[in-house]
Short mmCIF file of C-alpha atoms and ligand atoms in Angstrom, two decimals:
data_model
loop_
_atom_site.label_atom_id
_atom_site.label_comp_id
_atom_site.label_asym_id
_atom_site.label_seq_id
_atom_site.Cartn_x
_atom_site.Cartn_y
_atom_site.Cartn_z
CA MET N 420 75.07 122.54 125.12
CA ALA N 421 76.55 120.46 122.14
CA LYS N 422 75.59 116.95 121.66
CA THR N 423 77.66 114.28 123.62
CA ILE N 424 79.28 112.33 120.45
CA LYS N 425 79.60 108.88 121.75
CA LEU N 426 83.50 107.52 120.48
CA LEU N 427 84.23 103.27 121.05
CA VAL N 428 88.12 103.24 121.38
CA LEU N 429 89.53 100.08 120.35
CA ALA N 430 93.21 100.16 120.88
CA GLY N 431 94.31 96.38 120.25
CA ASP N 432 97.68 95.03 120.16
CA GLY N 433 100.95 96.05 119.52
CA ILE N 434 101.77 99.92 119.46
CA GLY N 435 97.87 100.35 119.35
CA PRO N 436 97.43 101.27 122.82
CA GLU N 437 100.23 103.46 123.26
CA VAL N 438 99.04 105.65 119.94
CA MET N 439 95.97 105.33 121.22
CA THR N 440 96.82 107.21 124.30
CA GLU N 441 98.04 110.36 122.63
CA VAL N 442 94.63 110.41 120.62
CA GLY N 443 93.11 110.71 123.72
CA ARG N 444 95.17 113.71 124.33
CA VAL N 445 93.96 114.95 121.40
CA ILE N 446 90.23 114.41 122.06
CA ASP N 447 90.51 115.48 125.47
CA TRP N 448 91.67 118.76 124.22
CA PHE N 449 88.62 119.43 122.05
CA GLY N 450 86.62 118.67 125.05
CA ARG N 451 88.16 121.28 127.18
CA HIS N 452 88.49 124.42 124.36
CA ARG N 453 86.03 123.62 121.55
CA GLN N 454 82.10 123.28 122.52
CA MET N 455 81.98 119.76 122.10
CA LYS N 456 81.41 116.68 124.58
CA PHE N 457 82.67 113.22 124.35
CA ASP N 458 81.78 110.10 125.98
CA ILE N 459 84.31 107.79 125.62
CA GLU N 460 84.10 103.69 125.63
CA PRO N 461 87.18 101.79 125.83
CA GLY N 462 86.43 98.24 124.12
CA LEU N 463 88.50 95.34 123.23
CA ILE N 464 89.78 93.80 119.67
CA GLY N 465 92.46 91.34 118.10
CA GLY N 466 94.47 89.98 120.21
CA ALA N 467 93.62 91.78 123.62
CA ALA N 468 90.11 90.50 122.64
CA LEU N 469 91.51 87.00 122.15
CA ASP N 470 93.39 86.58 125.55
CA ALA N 471 90.69 88.39 127.49
CA GLU N 472 87.36 86.87 125.72
CA GLY N 473 88.12 84.03 123.71
CA THR N 474 87.01 85.89 120.62
CA PRO N 475 88.65 88.35 118.49
CA LEU N 476 85.63 90.44 118.52
CA SER N 477 82.67 89.83 121.20
CA ASP N 478 79.01 90.80 120.31
CA THR N 479 78.87 93.12 123.58
CA THR N 480 81.84 94.94 121.63
CA LEU N 481 80.30 94.55 118.45
CA ALA N 482 76.94 96.06 120.29
CA LEU N 483 79.08 98.67 121.05
CA ALA N 484 80.32 99.45 117.81
CA GLN N 485 77.09 99.67 116.24
CA SER N 486 75.50 102.10 118.96
CA ALA N 487 78.32 104.78 118.97
CA ASP N 488 79.01 107.14 116.64
CA ALA N 489 82.19 106.54 115.42
CA VAL N 490 85.06 103.65 116.62
CA LEU N 491 88.39 104.70 116.58
CA LEU N 492 90.84 101.79 116.02
CA GLY N 493 94.68 101.23 117.00
CA ALA N 494 95.87 98.07 115.71
CA VAL N 495 95.41 94.39 115.83
CA GLY N 496 97.62 91.55 115.52
CA GLY N 497 100.99 90.06 116.86
CA PRO N 498 103.44 86.98 116.95
CA LYS N 499 101.69 85.98 119.94
CA TRP N 500 98.53 84.81 117.84
CA GLU N 501 100.15 83.65 114.63
CA LYS N 502 100.24 80.15 114.89
CA LEU N 503 96.08 80.23 115.55
CA PRO N 504 93.63 78.75 113.47
CA PHE N 505 92.03 81.37 111.09
CA ASP N 506 89.07 81.91 113.04
CA LYS N 507 90.69 82.70 115.86
CA ARG N 508 93.46 85.42 114.51
CA PRO N 509 93.23 88.72 115.64
CA GLU N 510 92.50 89.85 112.08
CA ARG N 511 89.14 88.05 112.01
CA GLY N 512 88.09 90.93 114.69
CA LEU N 513 89.06 93.49 111.99
CA LEU N 514 87.14 91.90 109.13
CA ARG N 515 84.57 91.26 111.25
CA ILE N 516 83.93 94.64 112.12
CA ARG N 517 84.39 96.02 108.61
CA LYS N 518 81.75 93.37 107.39
CA GLU N 519 79.16 93.46 110.25
CA LEU N 520 78.98 97.38 110.35
CA GLY N 521 79.18 97.49 106.47
CA LEU N 522 81.77 99.76 106.11
CA PHE N 523 82.28 99.19 102.47
CA ALA N 524 84.27 102.27 101.56
CA ASN N 525 88.09 102.74 102.98
CA LEU N 526 89.40 106.04 102.35
CA ARG N 527 93.30 105.88 102.16
CA PRO N 528 94.70 109.45 101.88
CA ALA N 529 98.71 109.45 100.83
CA ILE N 530 100.08 112.89 101.55
CA MET N 531 103.55 114.08 101.51
CA PHE N 532 103.81 116.36 104.29
CA ASP N 533 106.65 118.88 102.93
CA ALA N 534 108.35 118.75 106.02
CA LEU N 535 109.12 115.36 105.47
CA ALA N 536 109.71 115.46 101.32
CA ASP N 537 113.42 113.90 101.72
CA GLY N 538 112.31 111.33 104.03
CA SER N 539 110.57 109.18 101.10
CA PRO N 540 112.77 106.23 99.49
CA LEU N 541 111.32 108.10 96.05
CA LYS N 542 113.11 111.22 94.73
CA PRO N 543 111.77 114.17 96.31
CA GLU N 544 110.72 115.51 93.30
CA ILE N 545 108.83 112.77 92.40
CA VAL N 546 106.77 113.19 95.74
CA LYS N 547 106.53 116.47 96.86
CA GLY N 548 103.05 118.05 97.22
CA LEU N 549 101.72 114.29 96.64
CA ASP N 550 97.79 114.56 97.94
CA LEU N 551 96.05 111.46 96.10
CA VAL N 552 93.48 109.23 98.19
CA ILE N 553 92.51 105.77 96.94
CA ILE N 554 89.49 104.46 97.95
CA ARG N 555 89.29 101.07 98.67
CA GLU N 556 86.09 98.60 98.42
CA LEU N 557 86.04 96.97 101.61
CA THR N 558 83.29 94.40 102.99
CA GLY N 559 83.44 92.08 99.14
CA GLY N 560 85.77 90.51 96.65
CA LEU N 561 88.43 88.18 97.41
CA TYR N 562 88.47 88.83 101.17
CA PHE N 563 84.89 87.33 102.05
CA GLY N 564 83.81 85.45 98.65
CA GLU N 565 82.32 82.08 99.01
CA PRO N 566 83.25 79.54 98.40
CA ARG N 567 86.61 80.03 100.84
CA GLY N 568 88.66 77.13 102.39
CA ILE N 569 91.41 74.68 102.09
CA ASP N 570 89.71 70.95 101.11
CA SER N 571 91.44 67.76 99.95
CA PRO N 572 90.28 66.54 96.45
CA LYS N 573 92.53 63.70 96.18
CA PRO N 574 94.15 62.09 99.27
CA GLY N 575 97.32 63.58 99.61
CA ILE N 576 97.02 66.16 97.97
CA ARG N 577 95.35 69.84 99.30
CA ARG N 578 93.66 72.66 97.48
CA GLY N 579 93.50 76.34 98.57
CA ILE N 580 89.88 78.01 97.36
CA ASN N 581 89.47 81.59 97.48
CA THR N 582 86.51 83.61 94.97
CA GLN N 583 86.57 87.22 93.50
CA VAL N 584 83.21 87.98 93.25
CA TYR N 585 81.84 91.66 92.84
CA SER N 586 77.87 92.76 92.17
CA THR N 587 76.59 96.28 90.13
CA PRO N 588 75.34 97.43 94.07
CA GLU N 589 78.74 97.08 95.64
CA ILE N 590 80.59 98.28 92.52
CA GLU N 591 78.23 101.09 92.26
CA ARG N 592 78.01 102.80 96.62
CA VAL N 593 81.95 102.42 96.49
CA ALA N 594 82.31 104.32 92.82
CA ARG N 595 79.57 106.78 94.47
CA VAL N 596 82.24 107.94 97.34
CA ALA N 597 85.04 107.98 95.17
CA PHE N 598 83.03 110.47 92.43
CA ASP N 599 81.79 112.67 95.17
CA LEU N 600 85.32 112.93 97.09
CA ALA N 601 86.67 113.55 93.70
CA ARG N 602 84.34 116.40 93.44
CA LYS N 603 85.65 117.90 96.82
CA ARG N 604 89.11 117.54 94.97
CA ARG N 605 90.85 118.10 91.87
CA LYS N 606 87.93 115.64 89.74
CA ALA N 607 89.65 113.13 88.49
CA VAL N 608 89.07 109.13 88.93
CA CYS N 609 91.05 106.57 88.57
CA SER N 610 89.28 102.98 88.35
CA ILE N 611 91.85 100.23 88.79
CA ASP N 612 91.07 96.62 87.89
CA LYS N 613 92.07 93.57 85.63
CA ALA N 614 89.64 93.40 83.50
CA ASN N 615 92.11 92.18 80.40
CA VAL N 616 91.94 88.75 82.34
CA LEU N 617 89.54 88.44 85.41
CA GLU N 618 85.21 88.88 84.49
CA THR N 619 84.98 90.65 87.73
CA GLY N 620 87.09 93.30 86.32
CA VAL N 621 85.51 93.72 83.14
CA LEU N 622 82.07 94.07 85.41
CA TRP N 623 84.06 96.76 87.54
CA ARG N 624 85.02 99.02 84.77
CA GLU N 625 81.83 98.54 82.75
CA GLU N 626 79.30 99.91 85.97
CA VAL N 627 82.15 102.35 86.88
CA GLN N 628 81.69 104.01 83.73
CA ALA N 629 78.02 103.72 83.30
CA LEU N 630 77.41 105.34 86.89
CA HIS N 631 79.82 108.13 85.27
CA ASP N 632 78.45 108.40 82.47
CA ARG N 633 74.45 108.73 83.94
CA ASP N 634 75.46 110.59 87.32
CA TYR N 635 79.30 111.97 87.05
CA HIS N 636 79.82 113.78 84.38
CA ASP N 637 82.04 116.59 85.97
CA VAL N 638 84.41 114.24 86.91
CA GLU N 639 87.27 112.94 84.55
CA LEU N 640 87.39 108.95 84.62
CA THR N 641 90.06 107.09 83.33
CA HIS N 642 90.49 103.27 83.97
CA MET N 643 94.02 101.18 84.54
CA TYR N 644 94.78 98.04 84.93
CA VAL N 645 96.30 97.29 88.60
CA ASP N 646 99.58 96.23 87.35
CA ASN N 647 99.95 99.51 85.32
CA CYS N 648 99.06 101.13 88.47
CA ALA N 649 101.37 99.75 91.11
CA MET N 650 104.13 100.87 88.32
CA GLN N 651 102.85 104.72 87.67
CA LEU N 652 102.25 105.08 91.72
CA VAL N 653 105.95 104.69 91.41
CA ARG N 654 107.08 106.52 88.58
CA ASN N 655 104.59 109.47 88.50
CA PRO N 656 102.17 109.39 91.64
CA LYS N 657 101.11 113.07 91.54
CA ALA N 658 99.30 111.97 88.17
CA PHE N 659 96.32 110.46 90.68
CA ASP N 660 93.65 112.43 92.70
CA VAL N 661 91.27 109.66 93.63
CA VAL N 662 92.31 106.19 93.04
CA LEU N 663 89.05 103.66 93.26
CA THR N 664 89.77 100.25 93.56
CA ASP N 665 88.45 96.66 94.53
CA ASN N 666 89.41 95.12 98.35
CA MET N 667 92.50 93.21 97.01
CA PHE N 668 93.94 95.23 95.00
CA GLY N 669 93.60 98.58 97.53
CA ASP N 670 95.50 96.69 100.35
CA ILE N 671 97.95 95.95 98.14
CA LEU N 672 98.21 99.37 96.16
CA SER N 673 97.73 101.27 99.84
CA ASP N 674 100.58 99.86 100.92
CA GLU N 675 102.73 100.55 98.13
CA ALA N 676 101.00 104.35 97.97
CA SER N 677 102.01 104.98 101.95
CA MET N 678 105.58 104.23 101.34
CA LEU N 679 105.87 107.33 99.02
CA THR N 680 105.54 109.23 101.92
CA GLY N 681 108.23 107.85 103.74
CA SER N 682 106.55 106.11 106.44
CA LEU N 683 103.33 103.92 107.23
CA GLY N 684 103.41 106.00 110.36
CA MET N 685 101.87 109.03 108.99
CA LEU N 686 98.90 107.49 107.50
CA PRO N 687 95.34 107.88 108.46
CA SER N 688 92.35 105.93 107.29
CA ALA N 689 88.55 106.20 107.50
CA SER N 690 85.93 102.89 106.59
CA LEU N 691 82.22 104.23 106.01
CA GLY N 692 79.44 102.85 105.66
CA ALA N 693 75.85 103.84 104.29
CA ALA N 694 73.96 106.00 106.56
CA GLY N 695 70.84 104.28 108.40
CA PRO N 696 67.44 105.92 108.87
CA ASP N 697 68.31 108.23 111.16
CA GLY N 698 71.15 109.77 109.23
CA ARG N 699 73.42 108.06 111.07
CA ARG N 700 76.90 106.99 109.24
CA PRO N 701 78.46 103.50 111.05
CA ALA N 702 82.29 104.82 110.78
CA LEU N 703 85.57 103.45 111.97
CA TYR N 704 89.13 105.31 112.06
CA GLU N 705 92.30 103.82 112.11
CA PRO N 706 95.96 104.71 111.49
CA VAL N 707 97.23 102.39 108.30
CA HIS N 708 100.44 100.88 110.12
CA GLY N 709 99.67 97.59 112.03
CA SER N 710 100.68 96.66 115.30
CA ALA N 711 104.31 96.54 115.02
CA PRO N 712 104.89 94.19 117.57
CA ASP N 713 108.83 94.56 116.91
CA ILE N 714 108.69 98.40 118.32
CA ALA N 715 105.29 97.96 120.69
CA GLY N 716 106.12 98.80 124.80
CA LYS N 717 109.24 101.02 123.73
CA GLY N 718 107.26 104.04 123.86
CA ILE N 719 109.01 105.02 120.41
CA ALA N 720 105.93 104.24 117.93
CA ASN N 721 104.65 107.63 115.51
CA PRO N 722 101.28 108.55 117.07
CA LEU N 723 100.64 110.78 114.00
CA ALA N 724 98.87 108.66 111.99
CA ALA N 725 96.25 107.56 115.02
CA ILE N 726 95.96 111.67 115.37
CA LEU N 727 95.24 112.11 111.90
CA SER N 728 92.83 109.57 111.57
CA PHE N 729 91.09 111.69 114.77
CA ALA N 730 91.39 114.34 111.80
CA MET N 731 89.10 112.24 109.69
CA CYS N 732 86.91 111.35 112.21
CA LEU N 733 86.10 114.91 113.01
CA ARG N 734 85.37 115.58 108.82
CA TYR N 735 83.89 112.67 107.85
CA SER N 736 81.65 111.64 110.89
CA PHE N 737 80.69 114.78 112.20
CA GLY N 738 81.27 117.59 109.70
CA LEU N 739 83.75 119.38 111.74
CA GLU N 740 85.90 120.52 108.89
CA LYS N 741 87.45 123.47 111.02
CA GLU N 742 88.21 121.42 114.05
CA ALA N 743 89.97 118.55 111.79
CA LEU N 744 92.22 121.50 109.88
CA GLU N 745 93.19 122.63 113.25
CA VAL N 746 94.53 118.95 114.06
CA GLU N 747 96.30 118.50 110.64
CA GLN N 748 97.89 122.14 111.06
CA ALA N 749 99.07 121.02 114.48
CA VAL N 750 100.59 117.83 113.16
CA LYS N 751 102.34 119.72 110.26
CA GLY N 752 103.36 122.88 112.91
CA VAL N 753 105.13 119.60 114.95
CA LEU N 754 107.03 118.98 112.04
CA ALA N 755 108.11 121.83 110.77
CA GLY N 756 109.48 122.23 114.40
CA GLY N 757 111.71 119.26 113.77
CA MET N 758 110.18 116.95 116.06
CA ARG N 759 110.78 113.25 114.71
CA THR N 760 109.81 109.89 115.90
CA ALA N 761 112.26 107.22 114.97
CA ASP N 762 110.48 105.98 111.93
CA ILE N 763 110.57 109.16 110.21
CA MET N 764 114.13 110.70 111.59
CA GLN N 765 116.28 112.64 109.64
CA THR N 766 119.56 113.98 110.29
CA GLY N 767 119.46 117.53 111.91
CA LYS N 768 116.09 116.78 114.09
CA ALA N 769 114.78 116.08 117.55
CA LYS N 770 114.33 112.50 117.66
CA VAL N 771 111.39 112.18 120.26
CA SER N 772 108.82 109.63 122.17
CA THR N 773 105.37 108.88 121.34
CA ALA N 774 104.44 110.68 124.35
CA VAL N 775 106.60 113.56 123.56
CA MET N 776 104.85 113.65 120.03
CA GLY N 777 101.65 113.75 121.42
CA GLU N 778 102.65 116.37 123.83
CA SER N 779 104.01 118.31 121.02
CA VAL N 780 100.84 118.35 119.16
CA ILE N 781 98.90 119.07 122.00
CA LYS N 782 101.25 122.48 122.25
CA GLU N 783 101.05 123.47 118.55
CA LEU N 784 96.72 123.36 119.11
CA ASP N 785 97.27 125.54 122.08
CA ARG N 786 99.70 127.84 120.17
CA ALA N 787 97.12 127.81 117.12
CA ARG N 788 94.22 128.47 119.72
C1 LIG M 1998 94.90 96.30 105.99
C2 LIG M 1998 95.58 94.87 106.88
C3 LIG M 1998 94.40 94.04 107.12
C4 LIG M 1998 94.02 93.73 105.54
C5 LIG M 1998 94.70 93.18 107.68
C6 LIG M 1998 95.13 93.47 108.93
C7 LIG M 1998 93.34 92.20 107.98
O1 LIG M 1998 96.87 94.82 105.83
O2 LIG M 1998 93.52 97.17 106.79
O3 LIG M 1998 95.42 96.90 105.21
O4 LIG M 1998 94.18 92.94 104.94
O5 LIG M 1998 92.89 94.51 105.13
MG1 LIG M 1999 97.16 96.10 104.37
#
């Protein structure tokens, strides 16, 4: 009998629960049709956790995350909690789970599905066949650097402080993830920094280059300033294979890259830590789109990014490449068949709900079986 896979599902806020319901169907399907057993534990994060437990991520949920084989997350945040102090905001739950699980490498692929090529705001010839992945450092830099805070150096004047800080090991471990991934792809890493202005950028560039020269000769490495990268991503995105960058720049560039594909509703992500002594690697999978409070509860959200995140989970946490491809093929099949949620709607296609989209993926899985 196959080993039981323990998944913690943190549906979160807004459209999170809706899209995770559809992921649930896909998990069920694999449980029924493949030699796989899943043990699914639901948990709270973000605003949902705040309302129920008074904190955006409780120690109990964190412990569950630490003992699970992987975490599947929906989305966090919403207008209801926007006015709260910083440490109570739903986003803190997400930042805490990333930090406490040590999820330092965030993989954000931007893939253009052929069926959606005219849905991009860019000309089809610029994005057709696009297949890049951003590796974003996720537990350091400006997001976590100390000192931080808002103080008052003089009466009547307030001062906001954040610190951009990176050390050699932090840069090396995420760069390794980028180089290793590039080896399975087109063997090209473009490392992004602001070395013309920031010391952290100088260090980033030097350490990435040194690691490359030591261990990754076979991979092509280039460096680019972040402002130039922002421009090249819309000018010629297909020139990129693996894009390696820090936490803040990666946050911005990944939203930009996602839009090349036409909809944030299509993009999955994986956040990975270092393998522990037992070989288990902490991992969290989430769609890149947020909680989308404006459409929450209407049953129109696109579940494909969340479903594709589950495919990444099969691939990166369990080495189930064949099963990951099955999910990705099913999504392609549904799109080729003309099914569209509102966010990716095109004239002449069938506009469907979240649930019908999920059911269609299951039908495709059945068809290909
Ligand atoms: C993301 C989001 C988060 C981030 C927010 C919700 C804290 O924008 O995952 O890109 O800034 O990292
Ligand atoms: Mg972001």
